[in-house]
CSV table of C-alpha atoms and ligand atoms in Angstrom, one decimal:
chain,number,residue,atom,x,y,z
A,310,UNK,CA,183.2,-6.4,213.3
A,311,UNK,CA,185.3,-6.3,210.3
A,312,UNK,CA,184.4,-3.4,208.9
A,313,UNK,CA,185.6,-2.5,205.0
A,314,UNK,CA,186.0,1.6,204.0
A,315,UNK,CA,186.4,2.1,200.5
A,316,UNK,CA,187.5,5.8,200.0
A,317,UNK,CA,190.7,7.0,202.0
A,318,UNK,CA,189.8,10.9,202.2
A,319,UNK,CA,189.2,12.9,205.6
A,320,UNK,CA,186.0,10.9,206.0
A,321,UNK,CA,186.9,7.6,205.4
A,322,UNK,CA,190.1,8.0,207.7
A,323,UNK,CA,188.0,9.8,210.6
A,324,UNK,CA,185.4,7.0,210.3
A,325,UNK,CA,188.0,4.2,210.4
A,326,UNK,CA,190.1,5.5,213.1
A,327,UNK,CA,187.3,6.2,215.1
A,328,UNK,CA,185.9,2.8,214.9
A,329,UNK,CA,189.4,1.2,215.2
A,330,UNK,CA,189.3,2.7,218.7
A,331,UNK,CA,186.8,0.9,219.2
A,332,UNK,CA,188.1,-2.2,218.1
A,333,UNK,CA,186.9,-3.1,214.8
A,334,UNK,CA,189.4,-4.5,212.1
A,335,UNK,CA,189.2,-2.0,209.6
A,336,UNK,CA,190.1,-2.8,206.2
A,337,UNK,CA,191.0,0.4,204.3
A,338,UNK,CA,190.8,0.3,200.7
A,339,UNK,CA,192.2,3.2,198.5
A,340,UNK,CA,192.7,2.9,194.4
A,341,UNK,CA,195.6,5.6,195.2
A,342,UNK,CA,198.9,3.8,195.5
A,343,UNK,CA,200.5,6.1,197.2
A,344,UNK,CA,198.6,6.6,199.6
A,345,UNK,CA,198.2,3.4,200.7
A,346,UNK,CA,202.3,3.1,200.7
A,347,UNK,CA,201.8,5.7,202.8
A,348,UNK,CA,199.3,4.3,205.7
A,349,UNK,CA,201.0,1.2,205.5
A,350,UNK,CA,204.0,3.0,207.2
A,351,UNK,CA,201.3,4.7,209.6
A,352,UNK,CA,201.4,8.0,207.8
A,353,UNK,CA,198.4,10.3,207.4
A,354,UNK,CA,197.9,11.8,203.7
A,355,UNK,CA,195.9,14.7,205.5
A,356,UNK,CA,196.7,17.1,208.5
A,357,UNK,CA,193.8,16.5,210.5
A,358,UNK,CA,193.7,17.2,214.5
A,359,UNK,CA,194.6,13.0,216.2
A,360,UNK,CA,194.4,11.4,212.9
A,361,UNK,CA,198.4,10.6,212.9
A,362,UNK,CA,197.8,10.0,216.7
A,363,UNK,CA,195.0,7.8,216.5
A,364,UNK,CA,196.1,6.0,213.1
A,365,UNK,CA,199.9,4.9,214.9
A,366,UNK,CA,198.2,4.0,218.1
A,367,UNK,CA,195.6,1.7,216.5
A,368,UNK,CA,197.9,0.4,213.9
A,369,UNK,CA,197.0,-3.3,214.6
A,370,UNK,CA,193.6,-3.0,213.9
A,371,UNK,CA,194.1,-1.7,210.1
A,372,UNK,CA,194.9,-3.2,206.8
A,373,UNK,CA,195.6,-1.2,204.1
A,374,UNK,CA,195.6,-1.9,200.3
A,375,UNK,CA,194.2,-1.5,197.1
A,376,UNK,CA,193.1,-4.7,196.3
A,377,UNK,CA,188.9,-4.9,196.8
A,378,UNK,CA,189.4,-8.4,197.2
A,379,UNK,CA,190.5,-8.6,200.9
A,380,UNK,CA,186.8,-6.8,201.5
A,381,UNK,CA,185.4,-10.1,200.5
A,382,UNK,CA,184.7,-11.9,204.2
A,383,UNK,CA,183.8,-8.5,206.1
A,384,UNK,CA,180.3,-7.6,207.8
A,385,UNK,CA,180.4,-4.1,207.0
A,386,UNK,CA,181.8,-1.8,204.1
A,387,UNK,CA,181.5,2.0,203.9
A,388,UNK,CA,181.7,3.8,200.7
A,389,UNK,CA,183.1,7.2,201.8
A,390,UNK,CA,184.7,8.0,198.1
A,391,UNK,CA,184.0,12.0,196.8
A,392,UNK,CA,181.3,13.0,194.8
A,393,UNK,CA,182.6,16.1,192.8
A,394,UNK,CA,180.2,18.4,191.2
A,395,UNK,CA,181.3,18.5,187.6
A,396,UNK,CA,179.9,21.3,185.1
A,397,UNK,CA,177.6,21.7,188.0
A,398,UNK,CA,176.1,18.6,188.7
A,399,UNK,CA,177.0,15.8,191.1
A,400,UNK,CA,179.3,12.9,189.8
A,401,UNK,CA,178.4,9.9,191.2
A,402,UNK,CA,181.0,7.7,189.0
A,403,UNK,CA,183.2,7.2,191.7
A,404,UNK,CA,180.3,5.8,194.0
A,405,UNK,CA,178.8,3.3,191.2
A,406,UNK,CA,182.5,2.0,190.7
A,407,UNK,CA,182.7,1.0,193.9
A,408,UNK,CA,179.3,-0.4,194.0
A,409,UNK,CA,180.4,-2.2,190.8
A,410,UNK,CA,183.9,-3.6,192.2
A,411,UNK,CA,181.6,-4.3,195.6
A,412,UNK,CA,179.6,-6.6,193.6
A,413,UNK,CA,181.8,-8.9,192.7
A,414,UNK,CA,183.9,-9.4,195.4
A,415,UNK,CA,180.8,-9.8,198.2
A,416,UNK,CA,179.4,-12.2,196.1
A,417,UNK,CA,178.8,-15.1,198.4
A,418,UNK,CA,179.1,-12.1,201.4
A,419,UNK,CA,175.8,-10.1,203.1
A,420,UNK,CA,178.1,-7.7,203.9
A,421,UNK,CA,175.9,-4.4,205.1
A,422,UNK,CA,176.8,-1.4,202.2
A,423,UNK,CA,176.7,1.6,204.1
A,424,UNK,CA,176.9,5.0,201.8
A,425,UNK,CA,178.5,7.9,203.4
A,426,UNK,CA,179.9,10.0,200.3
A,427,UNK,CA,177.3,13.1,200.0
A,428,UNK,CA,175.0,11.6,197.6
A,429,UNK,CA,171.9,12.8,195.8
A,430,UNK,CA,168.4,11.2,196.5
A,431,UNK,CA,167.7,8.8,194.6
A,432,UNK,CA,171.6,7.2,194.9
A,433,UNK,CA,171.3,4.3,197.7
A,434,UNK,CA,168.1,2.7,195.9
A,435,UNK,CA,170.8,2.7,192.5
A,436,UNK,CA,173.5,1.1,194.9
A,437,UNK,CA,171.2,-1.2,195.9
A,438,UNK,CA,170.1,-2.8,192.1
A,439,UNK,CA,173.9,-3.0,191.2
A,440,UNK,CA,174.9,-4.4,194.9
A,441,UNK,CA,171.9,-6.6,195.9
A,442,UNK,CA,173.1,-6.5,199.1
A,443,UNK,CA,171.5,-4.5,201.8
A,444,UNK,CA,172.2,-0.9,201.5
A,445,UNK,CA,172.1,1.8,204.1
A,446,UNK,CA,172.8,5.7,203.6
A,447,UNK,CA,174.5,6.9,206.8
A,448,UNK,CA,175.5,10.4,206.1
A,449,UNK,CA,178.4,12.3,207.5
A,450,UNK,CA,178.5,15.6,209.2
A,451,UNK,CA,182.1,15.8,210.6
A,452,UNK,CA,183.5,19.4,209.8
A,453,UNK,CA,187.3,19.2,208.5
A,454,UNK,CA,189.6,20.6,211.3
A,455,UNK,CA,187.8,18.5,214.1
A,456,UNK,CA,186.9,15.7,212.2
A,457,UNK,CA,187.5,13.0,214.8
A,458,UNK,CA,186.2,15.1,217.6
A,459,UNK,CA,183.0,15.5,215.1
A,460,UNK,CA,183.3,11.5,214.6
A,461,UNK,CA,183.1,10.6,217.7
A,462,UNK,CA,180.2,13.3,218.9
A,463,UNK,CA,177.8,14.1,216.7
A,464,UNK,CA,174.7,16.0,216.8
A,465,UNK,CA,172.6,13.0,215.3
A,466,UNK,CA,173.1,10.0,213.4
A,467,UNK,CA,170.8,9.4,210.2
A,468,UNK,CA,170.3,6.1,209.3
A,469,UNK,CA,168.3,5.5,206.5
A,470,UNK,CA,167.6,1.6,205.2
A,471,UNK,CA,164.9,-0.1,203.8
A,472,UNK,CA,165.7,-3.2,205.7
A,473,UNK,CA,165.0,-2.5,209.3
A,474,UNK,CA,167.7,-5.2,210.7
A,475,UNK,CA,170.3,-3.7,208.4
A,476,UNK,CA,169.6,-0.5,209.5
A,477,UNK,CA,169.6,-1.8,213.2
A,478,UNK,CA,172.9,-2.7,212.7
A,479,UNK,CA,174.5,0.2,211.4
A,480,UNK,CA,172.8,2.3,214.7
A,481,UNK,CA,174.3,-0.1,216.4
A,482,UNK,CA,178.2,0.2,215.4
A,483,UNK,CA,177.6,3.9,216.4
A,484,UNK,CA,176.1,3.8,219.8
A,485,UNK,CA,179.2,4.7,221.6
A,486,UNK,CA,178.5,7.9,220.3
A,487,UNK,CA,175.1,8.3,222.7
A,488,UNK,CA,173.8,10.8,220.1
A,489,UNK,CA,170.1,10.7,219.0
A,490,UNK,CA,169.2,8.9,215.9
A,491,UNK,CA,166.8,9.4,213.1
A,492,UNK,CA,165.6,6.6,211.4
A,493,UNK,CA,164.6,7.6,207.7
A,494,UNK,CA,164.6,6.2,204.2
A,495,UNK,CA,167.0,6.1,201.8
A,496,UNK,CA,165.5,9.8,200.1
A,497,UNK,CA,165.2,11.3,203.6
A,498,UNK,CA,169.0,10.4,204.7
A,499,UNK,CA,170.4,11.7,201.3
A,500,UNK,CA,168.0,14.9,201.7
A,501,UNK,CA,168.8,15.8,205.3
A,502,UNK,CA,172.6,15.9,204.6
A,503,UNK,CA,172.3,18.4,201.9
A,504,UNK,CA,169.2,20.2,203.6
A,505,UNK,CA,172.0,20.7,206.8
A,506,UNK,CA,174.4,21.6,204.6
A,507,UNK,CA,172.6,24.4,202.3
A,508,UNK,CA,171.0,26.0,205.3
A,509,UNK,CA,175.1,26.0,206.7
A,510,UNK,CA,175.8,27.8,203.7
A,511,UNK,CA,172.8,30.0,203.8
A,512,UNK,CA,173.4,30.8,207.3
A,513,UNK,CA,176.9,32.6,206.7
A,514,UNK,CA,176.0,33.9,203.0
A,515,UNK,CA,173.1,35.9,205.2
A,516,UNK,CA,175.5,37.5,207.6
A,517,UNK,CA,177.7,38.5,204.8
A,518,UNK,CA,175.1,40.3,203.1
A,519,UNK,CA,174.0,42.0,206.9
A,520,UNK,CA,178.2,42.6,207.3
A,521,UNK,CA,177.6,44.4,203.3
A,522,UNK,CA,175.5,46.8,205.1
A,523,UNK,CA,177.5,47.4,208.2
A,524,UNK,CA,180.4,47.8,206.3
A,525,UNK,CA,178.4,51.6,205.4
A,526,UNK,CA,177.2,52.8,208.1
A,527,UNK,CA,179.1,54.8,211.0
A,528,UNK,CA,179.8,52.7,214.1
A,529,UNK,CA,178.4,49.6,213.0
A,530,UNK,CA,180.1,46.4,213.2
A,531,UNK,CA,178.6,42.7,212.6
A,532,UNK,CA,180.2,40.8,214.9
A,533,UNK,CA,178.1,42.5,217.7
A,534,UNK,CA,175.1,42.1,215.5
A,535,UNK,CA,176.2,38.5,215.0
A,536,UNK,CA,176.5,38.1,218.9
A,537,UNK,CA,173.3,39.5,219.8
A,538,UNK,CA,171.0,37.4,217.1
A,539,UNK,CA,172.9,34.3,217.7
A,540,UNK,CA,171.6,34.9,221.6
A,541,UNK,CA,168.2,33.9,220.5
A,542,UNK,CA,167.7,30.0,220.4
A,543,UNK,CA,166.1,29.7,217.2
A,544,UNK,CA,168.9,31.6,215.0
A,545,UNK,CA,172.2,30.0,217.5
A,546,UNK,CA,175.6,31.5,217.9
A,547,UNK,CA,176.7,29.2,215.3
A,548,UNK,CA,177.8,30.0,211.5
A,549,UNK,CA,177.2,33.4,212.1
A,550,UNK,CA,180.6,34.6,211.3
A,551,UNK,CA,180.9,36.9,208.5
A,552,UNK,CA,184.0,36.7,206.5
A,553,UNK,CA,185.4,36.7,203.0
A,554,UNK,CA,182.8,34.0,202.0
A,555,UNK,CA,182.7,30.0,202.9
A,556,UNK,CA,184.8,27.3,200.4
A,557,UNK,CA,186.3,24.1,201.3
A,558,UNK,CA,185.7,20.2,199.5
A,559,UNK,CA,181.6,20.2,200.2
A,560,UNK,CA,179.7,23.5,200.9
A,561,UNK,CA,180.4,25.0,197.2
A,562,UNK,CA,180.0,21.7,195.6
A,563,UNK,CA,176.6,20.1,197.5
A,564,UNK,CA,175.0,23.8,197.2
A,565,UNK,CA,175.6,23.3,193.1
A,566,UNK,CA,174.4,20.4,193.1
A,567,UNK,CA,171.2,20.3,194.9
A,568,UNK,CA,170.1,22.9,193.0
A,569,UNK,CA,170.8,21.7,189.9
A,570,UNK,CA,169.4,18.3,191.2
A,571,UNK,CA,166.4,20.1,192.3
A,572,UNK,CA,166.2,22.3,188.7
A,573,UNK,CA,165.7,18.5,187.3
A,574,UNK,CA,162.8,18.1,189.1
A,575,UNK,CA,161.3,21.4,188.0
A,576,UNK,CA,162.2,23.2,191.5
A,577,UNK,CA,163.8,26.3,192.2
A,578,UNK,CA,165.9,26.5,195.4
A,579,UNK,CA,166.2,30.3,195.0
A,580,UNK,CA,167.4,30.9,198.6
A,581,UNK,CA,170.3,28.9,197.9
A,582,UNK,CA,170.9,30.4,194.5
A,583,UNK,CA,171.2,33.8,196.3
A,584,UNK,CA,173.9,32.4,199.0
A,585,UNK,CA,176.4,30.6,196.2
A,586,UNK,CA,175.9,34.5,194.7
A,587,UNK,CA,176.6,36.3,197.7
A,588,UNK,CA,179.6,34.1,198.4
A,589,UNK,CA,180.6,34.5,195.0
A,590,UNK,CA,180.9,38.2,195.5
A,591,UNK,CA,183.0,38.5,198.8
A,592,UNK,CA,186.3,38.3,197.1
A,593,UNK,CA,185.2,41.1,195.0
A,594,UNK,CA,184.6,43.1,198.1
A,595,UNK,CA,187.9,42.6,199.5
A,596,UNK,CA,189.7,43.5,196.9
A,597,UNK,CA,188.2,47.0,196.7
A,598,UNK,CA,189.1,47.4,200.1
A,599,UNK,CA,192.9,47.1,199.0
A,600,UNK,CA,192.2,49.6,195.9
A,601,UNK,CA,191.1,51.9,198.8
A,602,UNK,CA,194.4,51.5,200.4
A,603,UNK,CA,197.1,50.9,197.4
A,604,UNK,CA,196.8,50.1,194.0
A,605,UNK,CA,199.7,48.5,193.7
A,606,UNK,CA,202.4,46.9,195.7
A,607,UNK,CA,203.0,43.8,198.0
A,608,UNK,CA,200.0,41.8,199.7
A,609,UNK,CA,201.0,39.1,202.2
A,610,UNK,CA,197.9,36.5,202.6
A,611,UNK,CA,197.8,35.1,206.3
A,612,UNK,CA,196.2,31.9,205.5
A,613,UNK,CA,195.9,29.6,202.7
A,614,UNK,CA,194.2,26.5,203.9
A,615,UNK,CA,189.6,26.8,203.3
A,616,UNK,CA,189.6,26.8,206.8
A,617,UNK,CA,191.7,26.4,210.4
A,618,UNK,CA,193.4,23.1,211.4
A,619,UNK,CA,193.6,21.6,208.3
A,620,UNK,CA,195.8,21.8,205.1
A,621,UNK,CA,193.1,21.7,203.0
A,622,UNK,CA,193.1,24.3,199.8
A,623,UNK,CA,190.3,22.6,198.3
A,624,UNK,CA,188.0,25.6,197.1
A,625,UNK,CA,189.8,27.6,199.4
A,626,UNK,CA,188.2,31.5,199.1
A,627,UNK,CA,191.9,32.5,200.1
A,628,UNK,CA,193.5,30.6,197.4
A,629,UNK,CA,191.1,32.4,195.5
A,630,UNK,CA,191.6,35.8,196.4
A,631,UNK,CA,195.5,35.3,195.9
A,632,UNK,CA,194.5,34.5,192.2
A,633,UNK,CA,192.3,37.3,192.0
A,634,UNK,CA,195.5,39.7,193.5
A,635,UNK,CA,197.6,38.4,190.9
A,636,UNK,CA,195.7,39.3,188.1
A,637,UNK,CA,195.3,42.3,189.6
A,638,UNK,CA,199.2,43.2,189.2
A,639,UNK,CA,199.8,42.8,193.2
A,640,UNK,CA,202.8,40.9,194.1
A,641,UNK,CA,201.4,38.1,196.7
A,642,UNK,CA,203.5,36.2,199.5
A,643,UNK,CA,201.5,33.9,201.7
A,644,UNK,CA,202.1,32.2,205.2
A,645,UNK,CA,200.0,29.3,206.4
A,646,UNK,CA,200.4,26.8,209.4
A,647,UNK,CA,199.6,24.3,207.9
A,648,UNK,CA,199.0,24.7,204.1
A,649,UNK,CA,201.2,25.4,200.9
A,650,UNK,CA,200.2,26.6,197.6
A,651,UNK,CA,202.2,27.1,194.4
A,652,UNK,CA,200.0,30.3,193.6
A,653,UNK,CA,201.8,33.0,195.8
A,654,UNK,CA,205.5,32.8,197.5
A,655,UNK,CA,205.0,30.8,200.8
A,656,UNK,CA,207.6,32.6,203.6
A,657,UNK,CA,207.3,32.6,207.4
A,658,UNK,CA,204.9,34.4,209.0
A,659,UNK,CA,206.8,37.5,210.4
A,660,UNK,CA,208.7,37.4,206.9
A,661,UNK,CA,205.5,37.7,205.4
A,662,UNK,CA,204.4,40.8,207.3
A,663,UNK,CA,207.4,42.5,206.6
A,664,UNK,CA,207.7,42.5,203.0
A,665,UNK,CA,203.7,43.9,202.9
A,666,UNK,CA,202.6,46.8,202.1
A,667,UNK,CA,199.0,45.5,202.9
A,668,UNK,CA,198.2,42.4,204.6
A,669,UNK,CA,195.4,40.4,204.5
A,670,UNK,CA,193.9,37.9,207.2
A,671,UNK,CA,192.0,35.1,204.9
A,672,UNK,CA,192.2,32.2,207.5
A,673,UNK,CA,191.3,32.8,211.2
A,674,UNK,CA,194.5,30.4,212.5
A,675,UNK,CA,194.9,30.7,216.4
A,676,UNK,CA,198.1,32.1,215.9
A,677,UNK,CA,196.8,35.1,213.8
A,678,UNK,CA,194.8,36.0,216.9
A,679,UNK,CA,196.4,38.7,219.0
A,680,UNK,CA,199.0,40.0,215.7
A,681,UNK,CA,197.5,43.6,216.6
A,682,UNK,CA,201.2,44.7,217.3
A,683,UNK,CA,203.1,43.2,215.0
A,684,UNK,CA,201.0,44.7,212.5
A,685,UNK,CA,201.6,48.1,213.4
A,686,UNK,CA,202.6,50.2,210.9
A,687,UNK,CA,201.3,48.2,207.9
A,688,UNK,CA,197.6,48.4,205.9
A,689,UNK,CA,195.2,45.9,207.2
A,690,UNK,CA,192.7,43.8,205.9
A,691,UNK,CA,190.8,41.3,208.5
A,692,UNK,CA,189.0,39.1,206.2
A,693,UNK,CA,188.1,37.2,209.1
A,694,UNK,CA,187.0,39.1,212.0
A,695,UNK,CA,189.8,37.9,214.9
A,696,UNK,CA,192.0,41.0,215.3
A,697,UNK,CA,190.9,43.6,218.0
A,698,UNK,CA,189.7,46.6,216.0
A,699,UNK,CA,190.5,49.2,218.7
A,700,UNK,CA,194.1,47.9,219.1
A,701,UNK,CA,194.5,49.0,215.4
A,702,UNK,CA,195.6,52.1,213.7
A,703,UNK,CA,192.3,53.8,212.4
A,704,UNK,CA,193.3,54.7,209.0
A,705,UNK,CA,195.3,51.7,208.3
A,706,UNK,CA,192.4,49.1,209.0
A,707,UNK,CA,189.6,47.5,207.3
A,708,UNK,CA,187.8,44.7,207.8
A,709,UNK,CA,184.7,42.6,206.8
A,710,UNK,CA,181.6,43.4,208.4
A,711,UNK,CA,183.2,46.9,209.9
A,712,UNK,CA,181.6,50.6,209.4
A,713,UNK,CA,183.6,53.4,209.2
B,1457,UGA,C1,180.9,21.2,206.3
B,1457,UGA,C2,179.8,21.0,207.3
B,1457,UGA,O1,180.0,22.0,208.3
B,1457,UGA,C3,179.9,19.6,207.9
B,1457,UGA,O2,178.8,19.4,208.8
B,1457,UGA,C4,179.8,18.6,206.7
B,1457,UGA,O3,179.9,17.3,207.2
B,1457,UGA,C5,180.9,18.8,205.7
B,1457,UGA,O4,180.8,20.2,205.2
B,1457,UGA,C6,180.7,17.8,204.6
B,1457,UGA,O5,179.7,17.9,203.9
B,1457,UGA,O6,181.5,16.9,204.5
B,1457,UGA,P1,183.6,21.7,206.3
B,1457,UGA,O7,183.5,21.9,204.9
B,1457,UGA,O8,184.6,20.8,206.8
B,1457,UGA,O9,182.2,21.1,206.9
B,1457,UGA,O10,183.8,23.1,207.1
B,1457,UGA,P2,182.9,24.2,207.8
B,1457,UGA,O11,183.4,24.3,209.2
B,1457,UGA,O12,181.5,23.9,207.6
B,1457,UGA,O13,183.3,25.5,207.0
B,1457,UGA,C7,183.0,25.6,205.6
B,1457,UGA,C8,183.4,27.0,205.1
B,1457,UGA,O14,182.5,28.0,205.8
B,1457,UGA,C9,184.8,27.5,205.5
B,1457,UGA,O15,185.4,28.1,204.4
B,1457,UGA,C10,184.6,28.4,206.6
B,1457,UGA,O16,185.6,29.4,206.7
B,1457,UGA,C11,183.3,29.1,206.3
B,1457,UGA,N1,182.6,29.6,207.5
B,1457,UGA,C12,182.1,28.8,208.5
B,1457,UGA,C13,182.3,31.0,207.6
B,1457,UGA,O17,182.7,31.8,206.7
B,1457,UGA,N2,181.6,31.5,208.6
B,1457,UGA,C14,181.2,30.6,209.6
B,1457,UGA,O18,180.5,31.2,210.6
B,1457,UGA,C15,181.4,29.3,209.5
């Protein structure tokens, strides 16, 4: 198929490399110049696991640009363009320009318009009165960091459509995949991805709060109370790891906005008001861990990036905490893989460690795992939970979730 994707993010790349593989055409439409510049010369804008890989070795099955017009003969276009919450609430502006710009150039075209951007309920039915083509809401659930892994294996695929053939088609292009499908309507499809991603966010703001109480008692640590809950089927090993709170570009901003999108409709979702709270709070907690070991002095910050294998600062709870150091008088150097900032010096990793007095894991990288030497001698702070606590000098080491 020829298959448009409006929206070059780590969605819309995922999605189009993935179905490149498969040997669509893929026509790749981006209102960033640059960007475009730089696909056209098979550069990724994003560090994301493959994606340069798979972008240079199915090259000939992309175009590129920013003109909408080329979208004009395809079968198939997903909008996969962000939906920021602004003061709060979802902005859906982006989406209802492309609708808009999709409008005129399918004209004569009954191209499928397939919505994958996080959207409120409510949003495909408004696609559809300003497209009048058919319009499907296929949401995403690929996790940054193993996005085309997550592409190309997901747990489910939602397909919600009014029109049963359009939405046979869309089930279709991703049967490769072998993973069950639901079949819903348009409300359902845009309420199941912000249902899955709430409960997510729930999920890890509730073992925070348990890792709170650990953190007071003598001998207790959460990561063996994680281990054991997460043995029973219904809770799951997953999401279960406490740390210094959960960021990144959609679980801050979908949890605002479905509760303020619910708050519209005269509902309270008070369980997810309590987990953007918690999360709020965890930088907080770190910090008075420091206090308890210096009140001043140098910090280094392993990790920059929301989350591993990706260069991603968006929201990022450590970029966060480095502001939140700074105003505090500390003097912050950072190492990441991956990621840079402007907020804190960035240095090498072992450069890092040696100028701090204290230092601080805030991404769990691979290669922070197994630093238990090469921190001797310095204050600790795992924010993350991957060092080996008995490998580390008692009085010099603290971490989330950890009693005394
Ligand atoms: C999340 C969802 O996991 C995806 O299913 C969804 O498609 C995506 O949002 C989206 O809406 O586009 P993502 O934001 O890429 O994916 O990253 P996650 O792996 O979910 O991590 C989010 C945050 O939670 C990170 O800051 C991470 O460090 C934190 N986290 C995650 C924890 O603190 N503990 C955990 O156990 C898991």
């Amino acid at each position: 198929m020829k298959i448009g994707i409006v929206g070059l993010g780590v969605v819309g790349l995922a999605t189009g490399v993935v179905l490149a593989e498969q040997g669509h055409k893929i026509i790749g439409v981006d209102i960033d110049q640059n960007k475009v510049k730089g696909l056209e010369c098979k550069r990724s804008p994003i560090y994301e696991p493959g994606l340069q890989e798979m972008l240079e070795r199915y090259f000939h099955n992309f175009t590129f640009t920013t003109d909408y017009g080329l979208l004009s003969n395809t079968d198939l276009v997903f909008i996969t363009v962000s939906t920021p919450t602004i003061d709060g609430k979802i902005y859906l502006g982006y989406v209802f320009d492309v609708a808009k710009r999709l409008r005129d150039v399918l004209k004569r075209n009954d191209a499928i318009v397939v919505i994958k951007s996080t959207v409120v309920p409510g949003t495909a039915r408004k696609v559809k009165e300003i497209v009048k083509n058919d319009v499907v809401s296929n949401p995403e659930f690929l996790r940054e960091g193993s996005a085309i892994l997550d592409t190309k294996n997901p747990d489910r695929i939602v397909i919600g459509s009014e029109n049963k053939e359009a939405g046979d088609l869309v089930e279709n292009l991703w049967k490769f995949t072998n993973a069950p499908v639901i079949r819903a309507t348009w409300e359902e499809a845009e309420m199941i991805k912000y249902a899955a991603n709430s409960f997510l966010a729930v999920k890890i703001s509730f073992i925070n709060e348990i890792a709170n109480v650990c953190e007071k008692l003598k001998d207790c640590d959460v990561t063996v109370i994680a281990k054991a809950i997460g043995m029973d089927k219904r809770i799951s090993p997953y999401f279960l790891n406490a740390g210094i709170g959960w960021g990144g570009s959609c679980f801050p901003k979908d949890t605002q906005a479905i509760v303020s999108f619910a708050r519209d409709l005269g509902e309270e979702l008070k369980i997810v008001e309590a987990a953007i709270k918690v999360n709020n709070e965890r930088i907080k907690r770190v910090v008075s861990m420091l206090k308890g070991f210096i009140k001043e002095g140098n910090v280094c910050v392993l990790g920059v990036a929301f989350k591993p294998n990706t260069d991603d600062t968006r929201e990022s709870v450590a970029l966060k905490l480095i502001k939140t150091l700074k105003s505090e008088g500390y003097k912050v150097v950072a190492y990441d893989p991956k990621a840079i900032t402007n907020e804190a010096k960035m240095v090498g990793l072992d450069e890092c460690i040696r100028i701090a007095d204290v230092v601080i894991i805030a991404t769990e990288w691979d290669e922070f795992k197994g630093l238990e030497e090469k921190l001797r001698g310095k204050f600790v702070i795992d924010g993350r939970r991957i060092l080996d606590p008995s490998k580390m000098e008692k009085e010099k080491f603290k971490a989330v979730g950890l009693g005394e």
